[in-house]
mmCIF file of N, CA, C and O in Angstrom:
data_model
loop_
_atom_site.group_PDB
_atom_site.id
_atom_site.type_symbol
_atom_site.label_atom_id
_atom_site.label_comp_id
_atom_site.label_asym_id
_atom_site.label_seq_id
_atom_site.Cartn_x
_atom_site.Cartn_y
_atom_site.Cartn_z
ATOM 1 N N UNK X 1 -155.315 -25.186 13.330
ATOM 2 C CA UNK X 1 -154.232 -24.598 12.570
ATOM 3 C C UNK X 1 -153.540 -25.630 11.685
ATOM 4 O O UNK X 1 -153.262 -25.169 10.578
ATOM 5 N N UNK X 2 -153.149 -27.039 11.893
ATOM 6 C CA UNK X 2 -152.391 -27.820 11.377
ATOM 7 C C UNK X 2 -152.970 -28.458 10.074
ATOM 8 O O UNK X 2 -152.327 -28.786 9.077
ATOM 9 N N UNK X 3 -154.585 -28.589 10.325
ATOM 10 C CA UNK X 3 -155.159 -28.515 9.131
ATOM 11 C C UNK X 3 -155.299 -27.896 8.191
ATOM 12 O O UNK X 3 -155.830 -28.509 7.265
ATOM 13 N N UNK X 4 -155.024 -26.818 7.999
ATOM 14 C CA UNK X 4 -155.462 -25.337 7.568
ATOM 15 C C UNK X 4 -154.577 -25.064 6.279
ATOM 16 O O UNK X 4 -154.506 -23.838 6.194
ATOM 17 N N UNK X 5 -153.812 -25.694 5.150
ATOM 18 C CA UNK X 5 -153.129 -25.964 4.230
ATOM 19 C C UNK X 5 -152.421 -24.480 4.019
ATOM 20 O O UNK X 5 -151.259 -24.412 3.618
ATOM 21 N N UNK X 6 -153.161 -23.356 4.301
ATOM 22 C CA UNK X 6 -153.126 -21.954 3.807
ATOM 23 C C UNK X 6 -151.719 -21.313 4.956
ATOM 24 O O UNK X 6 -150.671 -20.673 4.866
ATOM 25 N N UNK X 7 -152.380 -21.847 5.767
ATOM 26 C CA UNK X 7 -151.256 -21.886 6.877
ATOM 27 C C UNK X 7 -149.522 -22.132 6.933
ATOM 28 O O UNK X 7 -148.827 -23.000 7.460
ATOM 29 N N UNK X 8 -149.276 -21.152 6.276
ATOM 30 C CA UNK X 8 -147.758 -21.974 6.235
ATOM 31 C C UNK X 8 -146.341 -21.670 7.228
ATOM 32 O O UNK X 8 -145.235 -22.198 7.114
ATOM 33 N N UNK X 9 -146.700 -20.843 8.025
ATOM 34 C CA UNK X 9 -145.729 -20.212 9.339
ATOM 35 C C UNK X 9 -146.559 -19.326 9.792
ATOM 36 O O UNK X 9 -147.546 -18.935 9.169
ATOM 37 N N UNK X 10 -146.057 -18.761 11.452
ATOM 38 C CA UNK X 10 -146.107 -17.899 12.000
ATOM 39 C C UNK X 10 -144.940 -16.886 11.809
ATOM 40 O O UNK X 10 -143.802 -17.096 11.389
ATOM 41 N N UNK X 11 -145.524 -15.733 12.227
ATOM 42 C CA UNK X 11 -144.925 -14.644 12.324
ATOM 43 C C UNK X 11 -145.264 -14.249 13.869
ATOM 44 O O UNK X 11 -146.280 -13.630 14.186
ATOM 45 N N UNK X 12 -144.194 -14.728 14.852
ATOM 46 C CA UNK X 12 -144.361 -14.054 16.425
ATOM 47 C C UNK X 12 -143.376 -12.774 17.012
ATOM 48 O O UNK X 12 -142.147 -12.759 17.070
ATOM 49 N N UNK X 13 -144.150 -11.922 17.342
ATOM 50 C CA UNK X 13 -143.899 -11.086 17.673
ATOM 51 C C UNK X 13 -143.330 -10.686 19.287
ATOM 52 O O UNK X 13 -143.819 -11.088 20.343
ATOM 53 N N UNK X 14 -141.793 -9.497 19.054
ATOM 54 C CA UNK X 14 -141.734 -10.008 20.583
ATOM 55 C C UNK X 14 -141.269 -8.879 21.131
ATOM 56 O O UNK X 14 -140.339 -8.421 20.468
ATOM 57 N N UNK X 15 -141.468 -8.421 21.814
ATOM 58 C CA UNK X 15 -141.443 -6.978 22.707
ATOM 59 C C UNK X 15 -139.436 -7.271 22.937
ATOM 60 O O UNK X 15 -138.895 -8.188 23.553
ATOM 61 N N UNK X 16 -138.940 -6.395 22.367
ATOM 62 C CA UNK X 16 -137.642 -6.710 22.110
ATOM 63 C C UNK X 16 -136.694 -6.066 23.363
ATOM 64 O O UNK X 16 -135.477 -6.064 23.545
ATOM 65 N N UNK X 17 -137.788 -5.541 24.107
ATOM 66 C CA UNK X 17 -137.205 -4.827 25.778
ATOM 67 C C UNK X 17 -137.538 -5.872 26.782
ATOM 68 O O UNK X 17 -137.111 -5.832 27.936
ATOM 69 N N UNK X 18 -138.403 -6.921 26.263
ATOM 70 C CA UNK X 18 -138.678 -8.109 27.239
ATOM 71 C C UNK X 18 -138.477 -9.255 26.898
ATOM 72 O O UNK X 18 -138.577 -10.150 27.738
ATOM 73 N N UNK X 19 -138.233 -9.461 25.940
ATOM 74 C CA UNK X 19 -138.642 -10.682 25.063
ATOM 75 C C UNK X 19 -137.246 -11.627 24.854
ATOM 76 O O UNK X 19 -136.232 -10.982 25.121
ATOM 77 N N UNK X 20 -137.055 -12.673 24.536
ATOM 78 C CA UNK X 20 -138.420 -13.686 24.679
ATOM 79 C C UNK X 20 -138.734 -14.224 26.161
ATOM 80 O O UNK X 20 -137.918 -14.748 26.920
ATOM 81 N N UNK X 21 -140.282 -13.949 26.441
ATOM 82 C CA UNK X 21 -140.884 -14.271 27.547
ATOM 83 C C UNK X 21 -140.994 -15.926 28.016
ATOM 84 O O UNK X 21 -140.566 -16.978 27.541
ATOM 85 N N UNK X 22 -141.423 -15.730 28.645
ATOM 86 C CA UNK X 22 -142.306 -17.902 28.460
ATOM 87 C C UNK X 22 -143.424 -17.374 28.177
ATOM 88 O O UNK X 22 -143.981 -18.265 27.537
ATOM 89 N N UNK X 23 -143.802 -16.905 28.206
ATOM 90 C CA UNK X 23 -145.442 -16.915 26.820
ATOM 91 C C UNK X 23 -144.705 -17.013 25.949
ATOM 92 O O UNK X 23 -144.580 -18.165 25.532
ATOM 93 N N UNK X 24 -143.884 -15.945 25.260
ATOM 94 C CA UNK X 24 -143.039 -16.306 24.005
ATOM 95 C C UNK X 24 -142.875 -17.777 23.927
ATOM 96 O O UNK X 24 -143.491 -18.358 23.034
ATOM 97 N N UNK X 25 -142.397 -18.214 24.447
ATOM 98 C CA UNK X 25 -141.543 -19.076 24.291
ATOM 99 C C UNK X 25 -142.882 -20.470 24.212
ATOM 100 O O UNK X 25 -142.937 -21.360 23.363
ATOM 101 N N UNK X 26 -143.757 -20.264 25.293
ATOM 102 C CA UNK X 26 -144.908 -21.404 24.860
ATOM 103 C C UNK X 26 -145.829 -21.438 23.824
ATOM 104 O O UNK X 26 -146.581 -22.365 23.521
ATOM 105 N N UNK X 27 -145.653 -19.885 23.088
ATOM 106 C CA UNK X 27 -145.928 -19.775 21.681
ATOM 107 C C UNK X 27 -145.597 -20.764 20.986
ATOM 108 O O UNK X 27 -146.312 -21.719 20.684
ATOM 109 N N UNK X 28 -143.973 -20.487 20.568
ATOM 110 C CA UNK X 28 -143.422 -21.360 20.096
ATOM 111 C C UNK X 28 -143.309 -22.902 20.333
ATOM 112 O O UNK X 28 -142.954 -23.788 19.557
ATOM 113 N N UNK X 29 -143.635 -22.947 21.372
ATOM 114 C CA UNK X 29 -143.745 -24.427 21.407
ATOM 115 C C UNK X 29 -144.838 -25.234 20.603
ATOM 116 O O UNK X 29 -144.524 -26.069 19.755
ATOM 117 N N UNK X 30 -146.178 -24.918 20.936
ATOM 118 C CA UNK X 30 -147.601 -24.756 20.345
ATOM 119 C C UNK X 30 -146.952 -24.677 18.932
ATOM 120 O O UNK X 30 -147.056 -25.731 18.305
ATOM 121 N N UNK X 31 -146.115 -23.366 18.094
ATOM 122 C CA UNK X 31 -145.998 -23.972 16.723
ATOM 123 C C UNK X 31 -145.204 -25.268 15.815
ATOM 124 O O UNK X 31 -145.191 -25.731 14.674
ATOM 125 N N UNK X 32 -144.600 -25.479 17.093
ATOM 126 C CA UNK X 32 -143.446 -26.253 16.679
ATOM 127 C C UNK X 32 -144.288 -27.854 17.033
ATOM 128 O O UNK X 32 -143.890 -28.904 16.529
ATOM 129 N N UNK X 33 -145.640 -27.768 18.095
ATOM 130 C CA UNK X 33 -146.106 -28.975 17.770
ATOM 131 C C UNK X 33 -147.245 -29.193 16.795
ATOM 132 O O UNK X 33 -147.724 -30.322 16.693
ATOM 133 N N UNK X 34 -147.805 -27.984 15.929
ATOM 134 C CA UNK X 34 -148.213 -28.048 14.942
ATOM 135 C C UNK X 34 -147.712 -28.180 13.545
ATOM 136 O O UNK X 34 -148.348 -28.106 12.494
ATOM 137 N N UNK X 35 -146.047 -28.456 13.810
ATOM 138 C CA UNK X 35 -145.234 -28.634 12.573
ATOM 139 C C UNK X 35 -145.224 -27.022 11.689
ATOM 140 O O UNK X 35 -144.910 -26.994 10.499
ATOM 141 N N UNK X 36 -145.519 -26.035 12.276
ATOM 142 C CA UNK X 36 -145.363 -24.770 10.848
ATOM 143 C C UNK X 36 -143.940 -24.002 11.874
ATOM 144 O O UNK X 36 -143.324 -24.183 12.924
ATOM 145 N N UNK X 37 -143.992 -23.240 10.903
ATOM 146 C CA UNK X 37 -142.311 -22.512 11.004
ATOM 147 C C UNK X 37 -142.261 -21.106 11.557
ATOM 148 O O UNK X 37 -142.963 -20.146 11.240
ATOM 149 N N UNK X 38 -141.113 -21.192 12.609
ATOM 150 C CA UNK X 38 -141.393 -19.893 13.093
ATOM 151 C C UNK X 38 -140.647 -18.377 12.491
ATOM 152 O O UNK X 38 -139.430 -18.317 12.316
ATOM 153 N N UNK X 39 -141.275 -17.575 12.303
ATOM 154 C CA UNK X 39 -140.576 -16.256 12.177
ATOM 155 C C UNK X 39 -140.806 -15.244 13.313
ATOM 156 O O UNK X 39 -141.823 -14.555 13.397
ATOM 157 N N UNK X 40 -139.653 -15.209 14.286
ATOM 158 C CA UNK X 40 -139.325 -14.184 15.489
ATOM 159 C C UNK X 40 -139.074 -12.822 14.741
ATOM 160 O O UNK X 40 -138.093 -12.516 14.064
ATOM 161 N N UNK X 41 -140.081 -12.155 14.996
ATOM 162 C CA UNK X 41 -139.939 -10.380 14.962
ATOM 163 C C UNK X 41 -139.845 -9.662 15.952
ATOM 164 O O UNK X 41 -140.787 -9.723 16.742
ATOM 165 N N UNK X 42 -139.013 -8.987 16.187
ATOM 166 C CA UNK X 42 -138.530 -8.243 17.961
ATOM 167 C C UNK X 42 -138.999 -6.895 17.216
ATOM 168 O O UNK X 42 -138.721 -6.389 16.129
ATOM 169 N N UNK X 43 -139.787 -6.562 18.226
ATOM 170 C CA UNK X 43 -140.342 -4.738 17.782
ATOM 171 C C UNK X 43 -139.708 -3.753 18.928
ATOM 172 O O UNK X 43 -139.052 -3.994 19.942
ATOM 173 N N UNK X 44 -140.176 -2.564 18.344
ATOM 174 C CA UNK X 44 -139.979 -1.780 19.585
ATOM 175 C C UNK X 44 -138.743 -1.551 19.884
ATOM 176 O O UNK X 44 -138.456 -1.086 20.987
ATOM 177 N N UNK X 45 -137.629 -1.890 18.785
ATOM 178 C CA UNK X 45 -135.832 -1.925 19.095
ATOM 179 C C UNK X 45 -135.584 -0.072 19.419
ATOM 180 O O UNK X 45 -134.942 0.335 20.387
ATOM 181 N N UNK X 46 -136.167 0.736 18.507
ATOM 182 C CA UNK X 46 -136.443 2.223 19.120
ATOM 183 C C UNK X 46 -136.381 2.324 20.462
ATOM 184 O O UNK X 46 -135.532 3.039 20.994
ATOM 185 N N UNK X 47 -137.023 1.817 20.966
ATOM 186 C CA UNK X 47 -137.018 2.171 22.646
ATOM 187 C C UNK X 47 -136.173 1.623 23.647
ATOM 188 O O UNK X 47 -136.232 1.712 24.874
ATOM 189 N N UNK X 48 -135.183 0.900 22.713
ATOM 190 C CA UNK X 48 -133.431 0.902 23.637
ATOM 191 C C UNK X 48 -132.910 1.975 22.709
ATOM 192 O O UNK X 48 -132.950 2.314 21.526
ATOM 193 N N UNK X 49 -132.374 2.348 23.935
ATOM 194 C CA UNK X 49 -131.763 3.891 23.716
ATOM 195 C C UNK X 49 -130.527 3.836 22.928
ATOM 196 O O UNK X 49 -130.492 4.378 21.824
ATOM 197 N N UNK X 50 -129.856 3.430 23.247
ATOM 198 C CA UNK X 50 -128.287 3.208 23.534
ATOM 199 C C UNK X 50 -127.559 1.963 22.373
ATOM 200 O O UNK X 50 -128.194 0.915 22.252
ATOM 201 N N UNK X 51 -126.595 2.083 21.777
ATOM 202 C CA UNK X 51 -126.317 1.003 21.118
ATOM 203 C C UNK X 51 -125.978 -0.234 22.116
ATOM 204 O O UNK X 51 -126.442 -1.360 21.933
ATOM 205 N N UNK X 52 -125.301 0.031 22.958
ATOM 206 C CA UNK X 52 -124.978 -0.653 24.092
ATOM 207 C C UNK X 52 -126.687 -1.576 24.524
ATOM 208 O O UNK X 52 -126.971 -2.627 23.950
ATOM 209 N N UNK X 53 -127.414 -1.082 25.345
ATOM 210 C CA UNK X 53 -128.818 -1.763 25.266
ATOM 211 C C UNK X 53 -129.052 -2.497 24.256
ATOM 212 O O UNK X 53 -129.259 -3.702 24.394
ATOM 213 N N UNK X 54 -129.060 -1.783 22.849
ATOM 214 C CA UNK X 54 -129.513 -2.879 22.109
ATOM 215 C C UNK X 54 -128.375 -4.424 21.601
ATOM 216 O O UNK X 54 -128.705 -5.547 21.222
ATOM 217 N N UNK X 55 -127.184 -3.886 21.793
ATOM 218 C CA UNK X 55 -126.227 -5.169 21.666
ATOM 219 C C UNK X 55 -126.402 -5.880 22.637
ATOM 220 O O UNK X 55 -126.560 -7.022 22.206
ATOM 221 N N UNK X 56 -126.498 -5.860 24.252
ATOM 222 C CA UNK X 56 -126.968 -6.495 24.996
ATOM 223 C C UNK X 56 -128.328 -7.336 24.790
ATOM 224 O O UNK X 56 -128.423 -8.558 24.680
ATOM 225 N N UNK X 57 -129.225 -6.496 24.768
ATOM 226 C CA UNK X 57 -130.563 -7.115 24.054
ATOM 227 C C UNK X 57 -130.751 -8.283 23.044
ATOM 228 O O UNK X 57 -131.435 -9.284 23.258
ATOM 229 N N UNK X 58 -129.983 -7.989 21.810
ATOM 230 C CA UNK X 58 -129.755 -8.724 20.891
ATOM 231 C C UNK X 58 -129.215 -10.108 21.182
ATOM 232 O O UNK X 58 -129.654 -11.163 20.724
ATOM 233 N N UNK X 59 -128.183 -9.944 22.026
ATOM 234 C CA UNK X 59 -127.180 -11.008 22.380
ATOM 235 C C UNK X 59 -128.007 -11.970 23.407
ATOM 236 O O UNK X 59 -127.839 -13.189 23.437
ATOM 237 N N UNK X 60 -128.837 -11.332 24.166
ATOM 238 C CA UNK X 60 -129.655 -11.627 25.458
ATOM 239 C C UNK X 60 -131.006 -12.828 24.956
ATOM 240 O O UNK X 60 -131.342 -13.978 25.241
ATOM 241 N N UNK X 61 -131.413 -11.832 24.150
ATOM 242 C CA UNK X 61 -132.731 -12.496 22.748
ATOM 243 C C UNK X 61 -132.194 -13.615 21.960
ATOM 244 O O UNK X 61 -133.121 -14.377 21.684
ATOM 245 N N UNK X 62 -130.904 -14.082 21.416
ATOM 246 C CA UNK X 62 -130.412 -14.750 20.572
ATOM 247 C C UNK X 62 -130.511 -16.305 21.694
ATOM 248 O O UNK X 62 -131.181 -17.337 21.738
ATOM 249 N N UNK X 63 -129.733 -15.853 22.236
ATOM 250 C CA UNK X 63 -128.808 -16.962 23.637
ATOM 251 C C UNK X 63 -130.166 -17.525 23.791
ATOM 252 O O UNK X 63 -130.317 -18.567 23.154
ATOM 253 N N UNK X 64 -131.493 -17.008 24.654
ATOM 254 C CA UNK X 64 -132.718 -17.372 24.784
ATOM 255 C C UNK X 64 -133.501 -18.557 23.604
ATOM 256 O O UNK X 64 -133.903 -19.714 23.723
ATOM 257 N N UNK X 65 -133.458 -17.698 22.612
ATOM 258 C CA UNK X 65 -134.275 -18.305 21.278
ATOM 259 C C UNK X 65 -133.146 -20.100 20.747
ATOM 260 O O UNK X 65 -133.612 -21.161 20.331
ATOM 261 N N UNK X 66 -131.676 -19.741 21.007
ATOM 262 C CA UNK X 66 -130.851 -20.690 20.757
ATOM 263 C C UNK X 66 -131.132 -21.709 21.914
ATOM 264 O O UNK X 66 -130.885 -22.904 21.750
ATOM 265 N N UNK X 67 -131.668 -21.207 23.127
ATOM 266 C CA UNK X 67 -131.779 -22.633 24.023
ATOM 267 C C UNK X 67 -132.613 -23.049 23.955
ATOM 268 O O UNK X 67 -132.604 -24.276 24.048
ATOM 269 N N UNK X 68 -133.936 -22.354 23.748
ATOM 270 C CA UNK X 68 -135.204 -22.866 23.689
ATOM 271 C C UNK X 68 -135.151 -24.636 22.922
ATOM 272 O O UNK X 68 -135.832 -25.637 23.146
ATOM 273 N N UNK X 69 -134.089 -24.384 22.041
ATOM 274 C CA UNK X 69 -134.076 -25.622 20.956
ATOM 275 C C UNK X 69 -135.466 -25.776 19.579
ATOM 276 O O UNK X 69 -135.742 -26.492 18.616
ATOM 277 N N UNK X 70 -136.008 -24.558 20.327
ATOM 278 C CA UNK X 70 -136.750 -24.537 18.910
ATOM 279 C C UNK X 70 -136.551 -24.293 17.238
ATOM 280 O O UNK X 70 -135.871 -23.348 16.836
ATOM 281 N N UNK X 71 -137.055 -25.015 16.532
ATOM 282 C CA UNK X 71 -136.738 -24.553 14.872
ATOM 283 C C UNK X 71 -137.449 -23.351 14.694
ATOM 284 O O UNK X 71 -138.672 -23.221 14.750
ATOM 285 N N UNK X 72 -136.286 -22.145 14.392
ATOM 286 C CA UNK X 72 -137.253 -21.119 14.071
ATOM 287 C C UNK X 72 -136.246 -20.081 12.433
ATOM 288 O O UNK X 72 -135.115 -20.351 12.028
ATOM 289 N N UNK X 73 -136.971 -19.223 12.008
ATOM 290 C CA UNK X 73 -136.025 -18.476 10.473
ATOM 291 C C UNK X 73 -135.174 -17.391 11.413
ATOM 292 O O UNK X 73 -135.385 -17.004 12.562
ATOM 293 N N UNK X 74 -134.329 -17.125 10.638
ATOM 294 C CA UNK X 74 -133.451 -15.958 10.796
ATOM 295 C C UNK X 74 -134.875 -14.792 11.731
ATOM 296 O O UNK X 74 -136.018 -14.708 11.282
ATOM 297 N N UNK X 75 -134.354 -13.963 13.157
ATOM 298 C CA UNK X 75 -135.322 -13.073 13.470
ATOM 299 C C UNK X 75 -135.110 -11.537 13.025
ATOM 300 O O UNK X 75 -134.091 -10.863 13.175
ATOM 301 N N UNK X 76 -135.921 -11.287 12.637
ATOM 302 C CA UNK X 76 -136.024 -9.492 12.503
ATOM 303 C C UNK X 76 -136.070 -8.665 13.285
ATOM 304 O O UNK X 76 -137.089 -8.725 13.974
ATOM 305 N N UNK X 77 -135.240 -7.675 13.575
ATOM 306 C CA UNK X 77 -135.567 -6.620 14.695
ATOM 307 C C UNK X 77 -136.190 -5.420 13.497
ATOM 308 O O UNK X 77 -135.965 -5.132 12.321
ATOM 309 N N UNK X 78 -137.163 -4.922 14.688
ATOM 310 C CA UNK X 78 -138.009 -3.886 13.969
ATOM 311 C C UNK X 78 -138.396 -2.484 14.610
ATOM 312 O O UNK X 78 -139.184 -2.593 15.550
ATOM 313 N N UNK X 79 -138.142 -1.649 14.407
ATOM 314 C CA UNK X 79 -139.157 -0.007 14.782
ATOM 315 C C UNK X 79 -140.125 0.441 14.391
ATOM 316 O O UNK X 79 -140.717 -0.348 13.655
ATOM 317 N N UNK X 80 -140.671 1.482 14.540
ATOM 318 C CA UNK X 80 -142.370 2.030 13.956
ATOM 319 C C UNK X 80 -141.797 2.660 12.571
ATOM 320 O O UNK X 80 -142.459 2.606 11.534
ATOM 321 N N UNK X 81 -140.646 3.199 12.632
ATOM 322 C CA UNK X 81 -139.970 4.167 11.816
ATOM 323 C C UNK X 81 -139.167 3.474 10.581
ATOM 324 O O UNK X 81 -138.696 3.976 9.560
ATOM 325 N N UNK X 82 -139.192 1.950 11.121
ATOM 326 C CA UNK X 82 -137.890 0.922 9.794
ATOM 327 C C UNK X 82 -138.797 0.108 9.097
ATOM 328 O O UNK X 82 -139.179 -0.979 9.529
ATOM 329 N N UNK X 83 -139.185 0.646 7.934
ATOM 330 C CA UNK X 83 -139.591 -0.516 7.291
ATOM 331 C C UNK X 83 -139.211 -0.863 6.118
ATOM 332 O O UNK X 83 -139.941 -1.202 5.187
ATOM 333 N N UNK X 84 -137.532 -0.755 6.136
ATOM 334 C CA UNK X 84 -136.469 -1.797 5.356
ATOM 335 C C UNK X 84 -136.489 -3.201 5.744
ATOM 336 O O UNK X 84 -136.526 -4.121 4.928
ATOM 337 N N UNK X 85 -136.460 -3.359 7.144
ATOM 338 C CA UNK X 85 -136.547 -4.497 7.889
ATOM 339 C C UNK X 85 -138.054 -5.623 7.380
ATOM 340 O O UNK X 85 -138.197 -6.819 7.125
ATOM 341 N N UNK X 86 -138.701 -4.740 7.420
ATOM 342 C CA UNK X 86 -140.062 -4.929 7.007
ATOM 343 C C UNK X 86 -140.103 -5.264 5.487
ATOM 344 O O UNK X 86 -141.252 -5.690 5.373
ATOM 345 N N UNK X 87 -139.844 -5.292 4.923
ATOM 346 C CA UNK X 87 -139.399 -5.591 3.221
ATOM 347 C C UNK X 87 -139.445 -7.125 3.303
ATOM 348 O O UNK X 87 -140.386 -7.888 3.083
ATOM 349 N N UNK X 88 -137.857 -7.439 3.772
ATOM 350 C CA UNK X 88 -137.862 -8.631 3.883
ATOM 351 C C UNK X 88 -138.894 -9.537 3.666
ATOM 352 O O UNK X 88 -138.704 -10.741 3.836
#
């Protein structure tokens, strides 16, 4: 991958009812020792019900991704149904 010039970030994806996992998270590690840049996409935000769930979630996902200490871009939350988010 680090060779690969074409290569210029990931895009990791993260089950936004579980996430971020330690697989997640050893994802990110793996990119961060190949030097490319991460972009966190949380899917699946549809399937918290509740605004409540998903502010928890959000807050839960942030705190996680902020300790990790990894360099990563602003993350996207996403549904099957939003693809404003998806624009970006």
């Amino acid at each position: 991958f680090k060779a690969d010039p074409l290569l210029k970030g990931v895009v990791l994806l993260i089950d936004s009812r579980h996430g971020p996992t330690d697989s997640d998270l050893d994802a990110m590690q793996f990119m961060v020792e190949l030097g490319k840049p991460i972009l966190p996409v949380f899917t699946k935000t549809d399937q918290l019900k509740t605004q409540s769930q998903r502010a928890v979630r959000f807050k839960e996902a942030h705190a996680a991704l902020d300790a990790s200490g990894f360099p990563f871009l602003d993350p996207i939350w996403v549904h099957l149904k939003d693809t404003k988010a998806l624009e970006k």
